[in-house]
Tab-separated table of C-alpha atoms and ligand atoms in Angstrom:
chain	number	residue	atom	x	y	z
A	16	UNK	CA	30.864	-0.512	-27.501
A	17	UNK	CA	30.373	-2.675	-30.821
A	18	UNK	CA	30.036	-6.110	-28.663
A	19	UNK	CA	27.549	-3.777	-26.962
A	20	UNK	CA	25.563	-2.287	-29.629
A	21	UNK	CA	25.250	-6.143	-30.939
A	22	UNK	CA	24.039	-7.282	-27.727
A	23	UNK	CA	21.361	-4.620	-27.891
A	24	UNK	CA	20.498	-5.418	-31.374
A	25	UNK	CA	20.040	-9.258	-30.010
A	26	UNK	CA	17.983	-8.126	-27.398
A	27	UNK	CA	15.270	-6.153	-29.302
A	28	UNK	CA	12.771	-6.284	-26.897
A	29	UNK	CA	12.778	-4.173	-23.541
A	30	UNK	CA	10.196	-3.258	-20.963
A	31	UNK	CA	10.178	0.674	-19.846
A	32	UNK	CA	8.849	1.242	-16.584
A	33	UNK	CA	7.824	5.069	-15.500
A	34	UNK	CA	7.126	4.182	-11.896
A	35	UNK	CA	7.476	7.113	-8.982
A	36	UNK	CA	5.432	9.545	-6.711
A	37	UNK	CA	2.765	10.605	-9.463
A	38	UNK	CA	2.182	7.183	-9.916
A	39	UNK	CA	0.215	7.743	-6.352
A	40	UNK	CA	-1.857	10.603	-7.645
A	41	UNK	CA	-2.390	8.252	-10.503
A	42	UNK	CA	-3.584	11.674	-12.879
A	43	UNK	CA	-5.902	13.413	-9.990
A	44	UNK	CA	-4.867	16.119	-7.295
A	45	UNK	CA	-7.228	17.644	-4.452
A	46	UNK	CA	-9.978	17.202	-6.939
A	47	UNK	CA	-8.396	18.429	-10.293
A	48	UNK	CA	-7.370	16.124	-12.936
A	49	UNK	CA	-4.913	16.725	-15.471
A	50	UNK	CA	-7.236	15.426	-18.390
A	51	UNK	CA	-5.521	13.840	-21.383
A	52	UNK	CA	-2.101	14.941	-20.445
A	53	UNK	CA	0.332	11.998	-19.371
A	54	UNK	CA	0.689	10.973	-16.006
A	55	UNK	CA	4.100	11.833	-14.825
A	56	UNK	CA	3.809	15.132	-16.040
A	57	UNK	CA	1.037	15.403	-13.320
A	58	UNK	CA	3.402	18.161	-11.261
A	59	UNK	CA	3.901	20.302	-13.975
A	60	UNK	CA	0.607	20.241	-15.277
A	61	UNK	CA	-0.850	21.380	-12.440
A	62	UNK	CA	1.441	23.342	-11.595
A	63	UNK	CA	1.654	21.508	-7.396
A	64	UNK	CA	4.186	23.675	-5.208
A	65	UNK	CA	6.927	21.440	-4.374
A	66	UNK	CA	5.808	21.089	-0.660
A	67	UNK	CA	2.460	19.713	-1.640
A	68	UNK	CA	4.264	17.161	-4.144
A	69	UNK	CA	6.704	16.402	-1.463
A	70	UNK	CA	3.608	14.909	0.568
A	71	UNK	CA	3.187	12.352	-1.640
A	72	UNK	CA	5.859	10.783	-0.260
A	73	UNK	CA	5.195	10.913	3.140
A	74	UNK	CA	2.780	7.888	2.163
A	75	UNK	CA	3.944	6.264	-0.419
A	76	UNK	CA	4.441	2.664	0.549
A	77	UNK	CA	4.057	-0.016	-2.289
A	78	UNK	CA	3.824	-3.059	-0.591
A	79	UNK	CA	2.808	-5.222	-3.373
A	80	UNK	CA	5.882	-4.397	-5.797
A	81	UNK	CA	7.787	-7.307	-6.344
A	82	UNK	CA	11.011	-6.497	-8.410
A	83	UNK	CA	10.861	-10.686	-9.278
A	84	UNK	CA	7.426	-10.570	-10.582
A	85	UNK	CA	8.216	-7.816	-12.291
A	86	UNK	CA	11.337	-8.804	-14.349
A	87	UNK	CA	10.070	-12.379	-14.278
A	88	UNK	CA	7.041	-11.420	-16.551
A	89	UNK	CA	9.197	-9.229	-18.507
A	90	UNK	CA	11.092	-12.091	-19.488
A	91	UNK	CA	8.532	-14.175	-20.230
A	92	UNK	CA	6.710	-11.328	-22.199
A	93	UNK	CA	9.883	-12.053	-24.364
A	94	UNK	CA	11.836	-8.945	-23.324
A	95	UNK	CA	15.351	-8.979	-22.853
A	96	UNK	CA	16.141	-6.120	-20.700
A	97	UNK	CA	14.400	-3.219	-18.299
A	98	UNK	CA	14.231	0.163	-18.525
A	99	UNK	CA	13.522	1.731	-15.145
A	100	UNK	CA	12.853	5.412	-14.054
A	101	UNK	CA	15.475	6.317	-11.652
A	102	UNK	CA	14.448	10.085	-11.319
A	103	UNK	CA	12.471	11.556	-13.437
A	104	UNK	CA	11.265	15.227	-14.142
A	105	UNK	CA	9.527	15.572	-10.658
A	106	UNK	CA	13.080	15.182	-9.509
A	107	UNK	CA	12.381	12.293	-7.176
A	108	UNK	CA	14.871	9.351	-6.676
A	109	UNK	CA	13.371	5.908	-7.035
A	110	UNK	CA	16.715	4.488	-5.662
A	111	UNK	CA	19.056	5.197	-2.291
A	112	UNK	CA	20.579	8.353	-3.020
A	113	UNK	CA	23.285	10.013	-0.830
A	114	UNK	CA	22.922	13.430	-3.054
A	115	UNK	CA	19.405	14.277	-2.107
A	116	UNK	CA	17.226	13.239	0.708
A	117	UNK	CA	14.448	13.085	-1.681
A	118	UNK	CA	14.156	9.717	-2.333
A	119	UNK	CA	12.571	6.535	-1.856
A	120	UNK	CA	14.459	4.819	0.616
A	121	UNK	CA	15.037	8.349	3.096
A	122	UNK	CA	12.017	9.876	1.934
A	123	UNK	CA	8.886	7.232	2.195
A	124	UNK	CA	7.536	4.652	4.905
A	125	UNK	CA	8.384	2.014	2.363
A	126	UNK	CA	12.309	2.217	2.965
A	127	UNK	CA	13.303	-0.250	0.109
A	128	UNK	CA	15.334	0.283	-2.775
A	129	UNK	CA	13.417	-0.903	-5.656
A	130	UNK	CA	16.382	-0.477	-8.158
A	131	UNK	CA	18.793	-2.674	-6.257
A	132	UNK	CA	15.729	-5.284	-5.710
A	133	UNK	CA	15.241	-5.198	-9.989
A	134	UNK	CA	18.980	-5.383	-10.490
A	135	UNK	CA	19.374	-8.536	-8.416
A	136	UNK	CA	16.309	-9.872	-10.184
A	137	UNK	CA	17.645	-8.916	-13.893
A	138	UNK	CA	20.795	-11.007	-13.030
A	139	UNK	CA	18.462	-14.177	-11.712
A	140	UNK	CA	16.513	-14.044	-14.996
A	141	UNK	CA	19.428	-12.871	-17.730
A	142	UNK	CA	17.535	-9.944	-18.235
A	143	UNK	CA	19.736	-6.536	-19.181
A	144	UNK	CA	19.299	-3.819	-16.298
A	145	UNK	CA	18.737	0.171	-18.261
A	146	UNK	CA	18.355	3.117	-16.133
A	147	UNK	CA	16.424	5.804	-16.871
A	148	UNK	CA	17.487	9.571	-15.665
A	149	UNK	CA	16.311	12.967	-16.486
A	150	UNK	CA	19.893	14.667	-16.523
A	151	UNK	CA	18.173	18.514	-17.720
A	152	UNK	CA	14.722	18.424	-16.197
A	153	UNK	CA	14.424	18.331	-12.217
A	154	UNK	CA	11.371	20.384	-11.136
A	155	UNK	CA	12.726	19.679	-7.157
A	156	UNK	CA	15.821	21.771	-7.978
A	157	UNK	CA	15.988	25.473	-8.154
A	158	UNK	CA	18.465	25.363	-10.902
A	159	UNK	CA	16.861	22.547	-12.914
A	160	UNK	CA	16.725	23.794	-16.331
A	161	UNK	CA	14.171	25.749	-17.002
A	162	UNK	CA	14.575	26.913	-21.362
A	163	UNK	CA	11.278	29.525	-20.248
A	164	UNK	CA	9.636	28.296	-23.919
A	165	UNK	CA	6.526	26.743	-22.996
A	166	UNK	CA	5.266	27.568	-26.080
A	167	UNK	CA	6.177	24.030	-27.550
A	168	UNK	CA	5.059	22.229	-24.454
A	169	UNK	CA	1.461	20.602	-25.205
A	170	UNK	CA	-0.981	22.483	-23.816
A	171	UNK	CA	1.885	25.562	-22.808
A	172	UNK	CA	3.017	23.482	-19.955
A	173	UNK	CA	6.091	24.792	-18.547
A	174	UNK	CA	9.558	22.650	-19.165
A	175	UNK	CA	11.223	23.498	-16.279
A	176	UNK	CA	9.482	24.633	-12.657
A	177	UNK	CA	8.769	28.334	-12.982
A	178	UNK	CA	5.775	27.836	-10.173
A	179	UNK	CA	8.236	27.348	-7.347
A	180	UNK	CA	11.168	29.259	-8.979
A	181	UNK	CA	9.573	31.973	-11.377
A	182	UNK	CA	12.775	34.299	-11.598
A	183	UNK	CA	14.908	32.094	-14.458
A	184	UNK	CA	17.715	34.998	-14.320
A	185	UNK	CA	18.683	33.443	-11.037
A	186	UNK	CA	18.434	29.985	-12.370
A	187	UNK	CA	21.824	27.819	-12.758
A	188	UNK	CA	21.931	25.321	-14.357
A	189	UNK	CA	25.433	24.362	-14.197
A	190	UNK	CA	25.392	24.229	-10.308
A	191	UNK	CA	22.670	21.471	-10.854
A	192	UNK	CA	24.336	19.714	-13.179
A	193	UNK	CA	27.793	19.355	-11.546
A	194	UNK	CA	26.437	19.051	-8.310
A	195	UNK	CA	23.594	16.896	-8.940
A	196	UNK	CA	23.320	14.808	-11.897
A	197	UNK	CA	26.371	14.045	-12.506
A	198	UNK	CA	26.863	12.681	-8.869
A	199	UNK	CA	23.834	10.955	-9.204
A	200	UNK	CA	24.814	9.054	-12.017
A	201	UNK	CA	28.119	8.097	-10.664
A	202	UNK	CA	25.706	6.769	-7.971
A	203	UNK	CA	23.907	4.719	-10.521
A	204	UNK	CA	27.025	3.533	-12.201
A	205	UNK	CA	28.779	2.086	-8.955
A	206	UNK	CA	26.334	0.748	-6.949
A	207	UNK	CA	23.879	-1.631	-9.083
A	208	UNK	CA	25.883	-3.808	-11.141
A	209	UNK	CA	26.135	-3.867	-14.856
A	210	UNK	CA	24.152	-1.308	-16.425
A	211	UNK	CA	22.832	-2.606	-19.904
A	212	UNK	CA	22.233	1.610	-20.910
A	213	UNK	CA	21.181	4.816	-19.870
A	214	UNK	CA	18.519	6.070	-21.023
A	215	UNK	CA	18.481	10.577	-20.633
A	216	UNK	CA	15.532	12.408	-21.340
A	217	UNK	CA	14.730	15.945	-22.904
A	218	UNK	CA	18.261	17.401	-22.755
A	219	UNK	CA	16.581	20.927	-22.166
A	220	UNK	CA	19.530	23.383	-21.671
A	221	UNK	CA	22.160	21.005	-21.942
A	222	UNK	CA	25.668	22.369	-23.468
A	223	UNK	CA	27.567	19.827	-26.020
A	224	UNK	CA	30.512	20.242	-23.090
A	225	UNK	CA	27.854	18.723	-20.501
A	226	UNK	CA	26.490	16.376	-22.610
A	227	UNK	CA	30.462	15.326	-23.642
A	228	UNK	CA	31.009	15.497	-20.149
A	229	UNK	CA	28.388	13.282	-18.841
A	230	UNK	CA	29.075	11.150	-21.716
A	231	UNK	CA	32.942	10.639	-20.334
A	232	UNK	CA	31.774	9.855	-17.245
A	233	UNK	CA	29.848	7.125	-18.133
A	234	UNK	CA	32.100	5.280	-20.157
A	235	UNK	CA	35.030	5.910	-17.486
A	236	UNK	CA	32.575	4.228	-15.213
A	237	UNK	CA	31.443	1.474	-17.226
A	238	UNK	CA	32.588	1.469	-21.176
A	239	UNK	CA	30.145	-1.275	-22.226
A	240	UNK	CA	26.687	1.184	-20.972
A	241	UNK	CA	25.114	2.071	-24.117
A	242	UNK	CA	23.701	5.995	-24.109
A	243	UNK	CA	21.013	6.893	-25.519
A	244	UNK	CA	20.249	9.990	-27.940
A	245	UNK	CA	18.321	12.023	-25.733
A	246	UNK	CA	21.495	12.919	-23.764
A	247	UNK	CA	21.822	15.808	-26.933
A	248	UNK	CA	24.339	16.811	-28.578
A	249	UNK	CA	24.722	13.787	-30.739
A	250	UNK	CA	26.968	12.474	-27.626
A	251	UNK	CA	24.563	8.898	-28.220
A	252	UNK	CA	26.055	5.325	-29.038
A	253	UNK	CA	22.556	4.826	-30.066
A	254	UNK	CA	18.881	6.577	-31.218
A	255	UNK	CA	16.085	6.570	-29.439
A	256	UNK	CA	13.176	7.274	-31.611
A	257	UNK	CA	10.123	10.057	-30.714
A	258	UNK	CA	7.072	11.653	-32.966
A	259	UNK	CA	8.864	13.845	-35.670
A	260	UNK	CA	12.644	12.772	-34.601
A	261	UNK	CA	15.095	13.440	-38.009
A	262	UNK	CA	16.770	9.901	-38.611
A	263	UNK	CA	20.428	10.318	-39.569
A	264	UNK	CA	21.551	7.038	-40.736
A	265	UNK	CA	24.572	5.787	-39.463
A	266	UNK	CA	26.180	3.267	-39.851
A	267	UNK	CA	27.311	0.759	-37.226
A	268	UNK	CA	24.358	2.563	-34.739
A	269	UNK	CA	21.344	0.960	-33.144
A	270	UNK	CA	17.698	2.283	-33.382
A	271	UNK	CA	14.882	2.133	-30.317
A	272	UNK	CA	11.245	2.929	-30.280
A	273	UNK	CA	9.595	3.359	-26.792
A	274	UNK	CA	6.322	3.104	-27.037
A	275	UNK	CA	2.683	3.145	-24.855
A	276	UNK	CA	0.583	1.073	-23.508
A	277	UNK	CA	-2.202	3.192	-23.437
A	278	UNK	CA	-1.998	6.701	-23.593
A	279	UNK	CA	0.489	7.712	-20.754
A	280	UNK	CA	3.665	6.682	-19.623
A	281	UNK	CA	2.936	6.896	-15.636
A	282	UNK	CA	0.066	4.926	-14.122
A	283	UNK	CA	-3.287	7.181	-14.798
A	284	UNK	CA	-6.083	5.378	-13.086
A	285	UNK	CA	-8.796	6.364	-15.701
A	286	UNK	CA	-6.919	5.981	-18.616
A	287	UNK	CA	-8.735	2.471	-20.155
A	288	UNK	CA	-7.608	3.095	-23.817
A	289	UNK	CA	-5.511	-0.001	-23.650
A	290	UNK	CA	-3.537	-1.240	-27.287
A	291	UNK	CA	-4.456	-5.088	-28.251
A	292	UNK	CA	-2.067	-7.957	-28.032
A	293	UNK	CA	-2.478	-7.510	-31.954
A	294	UNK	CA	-1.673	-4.496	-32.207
A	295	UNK	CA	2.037	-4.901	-30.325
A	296	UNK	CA	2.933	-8.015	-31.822
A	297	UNK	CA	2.359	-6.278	-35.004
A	298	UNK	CA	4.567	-3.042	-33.918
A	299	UNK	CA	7.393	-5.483	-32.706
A	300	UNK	CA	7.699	-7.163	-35.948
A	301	UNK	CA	7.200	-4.024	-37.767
A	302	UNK	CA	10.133	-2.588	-35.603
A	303	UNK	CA	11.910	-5.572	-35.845
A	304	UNK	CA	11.608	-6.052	-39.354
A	305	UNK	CA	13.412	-2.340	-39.710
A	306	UNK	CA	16.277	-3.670	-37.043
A	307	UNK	CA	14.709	-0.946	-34.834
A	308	UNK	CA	14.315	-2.179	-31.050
A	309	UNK	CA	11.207	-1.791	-29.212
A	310	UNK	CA	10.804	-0.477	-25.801
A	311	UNK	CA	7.508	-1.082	-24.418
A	312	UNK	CA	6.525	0.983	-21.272
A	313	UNK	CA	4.651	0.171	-18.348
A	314	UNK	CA	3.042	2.309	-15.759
A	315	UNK	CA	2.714	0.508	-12.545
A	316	UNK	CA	0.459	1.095	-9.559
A	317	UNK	CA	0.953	2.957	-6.246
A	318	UNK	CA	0.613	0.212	-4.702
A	319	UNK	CA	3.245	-1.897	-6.748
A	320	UNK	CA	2.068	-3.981	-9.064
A	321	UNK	CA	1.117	-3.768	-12.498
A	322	UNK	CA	-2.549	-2.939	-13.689
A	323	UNK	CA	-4.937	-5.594	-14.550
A	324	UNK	CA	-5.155	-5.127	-18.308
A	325	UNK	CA	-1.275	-4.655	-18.332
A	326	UNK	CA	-0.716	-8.180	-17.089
A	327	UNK	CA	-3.123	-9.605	-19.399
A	328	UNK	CA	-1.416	-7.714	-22.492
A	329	UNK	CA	1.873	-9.410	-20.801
A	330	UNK	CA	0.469	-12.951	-20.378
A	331	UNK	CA	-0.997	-12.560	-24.027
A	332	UNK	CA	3.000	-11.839	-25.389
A	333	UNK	CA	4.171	-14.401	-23.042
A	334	UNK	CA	1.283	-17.340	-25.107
A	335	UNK	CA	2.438	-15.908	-27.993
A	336	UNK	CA	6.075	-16.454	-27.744
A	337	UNK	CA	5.365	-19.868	-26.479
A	338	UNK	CA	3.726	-20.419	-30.064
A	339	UNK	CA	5.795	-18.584	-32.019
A	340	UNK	CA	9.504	-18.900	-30.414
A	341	UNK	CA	11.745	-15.919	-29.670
B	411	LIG	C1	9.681	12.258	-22.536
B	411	LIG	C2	9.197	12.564	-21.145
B	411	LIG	O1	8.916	13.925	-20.995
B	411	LIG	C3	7.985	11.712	-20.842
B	411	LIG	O2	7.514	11.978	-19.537
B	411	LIG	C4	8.361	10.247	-20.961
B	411	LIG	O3	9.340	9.903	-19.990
B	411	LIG	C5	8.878	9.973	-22.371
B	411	LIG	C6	9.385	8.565	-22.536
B	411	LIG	O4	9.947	10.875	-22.702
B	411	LIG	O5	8.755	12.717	-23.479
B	411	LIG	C7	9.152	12.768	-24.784
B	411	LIG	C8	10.379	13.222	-25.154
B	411	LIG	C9	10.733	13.269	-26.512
B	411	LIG	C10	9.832	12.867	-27.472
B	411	LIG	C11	8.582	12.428	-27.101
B	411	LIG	C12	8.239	12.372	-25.745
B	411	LIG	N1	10.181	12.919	-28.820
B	411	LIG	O6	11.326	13.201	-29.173
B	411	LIG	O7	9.323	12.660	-29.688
């Protein structure tokens, strides 16, 4: 895990990418619009039955993604490895999953695989392949966890899916996690390579034996996969950063900010409040200066590819590497 952690450190610039099914509503649903909240929360936010969701697969087919232009603009951005959304709150798997039919390859007339298409492109362009997974939230599961506090939740959106499933005392949440998550990341773990890290998100309900748990079983699987904090429970080989997030210094740890684009972390068609060139460079070298890595998201179309102004912020990092080395 050190030669890891040092690797990580050396590779202080990643890409995020939140890409799945609310990507196609891009922030609008049957004439409502979820306003200034963030894009994949889209389901939540408007509180869309599970069936109706489900329907956005039944068209989703993203011709124009290219997992090589992708990763090959990444690098060239100067970014070192990917961060990609393998399922995340909606429940939806943006990979081949044997443990629930909901998924991209079973569950869409695209029928590709787009994480096994970015893992073959990370090795081609020695970029590190991260995998995002929410382990707590899964608003597609009956037993995803639900903690019933919305009060904390902006705008007193609900955590976990009380629309579909409003009677939490019949809610478990260990059933989802053993028979679920943890399956699904032994599915992540065996069948794309080298994972650089996982990256969990909002560990809502999650016991320190679960977190310990899912912790084991990543290592067993692969030692070198760095976790992030967000699995809870202080189970992390390193910290990712959020608004009002308690540092505890460690020593021998690693520190990563993700960070926007705009102002969502799923695509959101009319969201146009787009952060300079300047003002990135200057958060990477701020970051960097503090030996704090910087994960910078994108939010890519329905249709695959990245948004206009998104691939001019890229080209801009890419110019300015050129001119100002790595
Ligand atoms: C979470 C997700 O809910 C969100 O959709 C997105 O994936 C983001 C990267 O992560 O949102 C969070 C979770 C934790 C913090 C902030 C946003 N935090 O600790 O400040």
């Amino acid at each position: 895990i050190q030669a890891a952690l040092e690797e990580f450190r050396r590779r202080r610039f990643g890409m995020f990418i939140h890409w799945g099914l609310y990507a196609a509503a891009g922030g609008h649903w049957r004439g409502q619009s979820i306003g200034d909240y963030i894009g994949e929360w889209l389901q939540a936010r408007l509180r869309i039955p599970n069936r109706d969701y489900a329907t956005l697969a039944d068209s989703f087919n993203p011709t124009g993604f290219s997992a090589d232009d992708w990763v090959r603009k990444a690098r060239d951005a100067g970014m070192h490895y990917i961060v990609f959304t393998a399922k995340h709150h909606d429940g939806f798997a943006m990979y081949h999953s044997a443990y629930s039919a909901f998924n991209i390859v079973d569950g869409t007339p695209f029928g590709r695989d787009p994480l096994a298409e970015l893992a073959a492109a990370c090795r081609k362009y020695d970029v590190k392949l991260g995998i995002y997974y929410s382990h707590a939230l899964d608003w597609s599961e009956p037993n995803g966890a639900d903690p019933g506090d919305s009060s904390k939740n902006l705008h007193g959106v609900s955590w976990g899916n009380d629309w579909d499933f409003p009677d939490r005392s019949r809610k478990d949440f260990a059933a989802y996690f053993r028979q679920k998550a943890l399956f699904q990341v032994r599915e992540l773990l065996t069948r794309y390579g080298d994972v650089f890290l996982l990256w969990f998100d909002c560990p809502l309900c999650v016991t320190p034996e679960q977190s310990r748990e899912l912790r084991d079983l990543v290592h067993g699987l692969q030692p070198s996969c760095l976790i992030n904090s967000r699995i809870g429970n202080q189970c992390c080989d390193y910290y990712s950063l959020g608004d009002n997030q308690l540092l505890v210094a460690k020593e021998k740890t690693a520190f990563e900010s993700p960070g926007t684009l705009n102002d969502t972390w799923g695509y959101k068609s009319d969201d146009h409040n787009w952060k300079t060139p300047r003002t990135i460079i200057g958060q990477l070298l701020a970051l960097a200066e503090n030996d704090c890595n910087y994960l910078l998201n994108v939010g890519p179309k329905p249709d695959g590819t990245f948004p206009a102004a998104t691939d001019a912020l890229l080209a801009a990092l890419h110019q300015w590497f050129q001119e100002n080395g790595d």
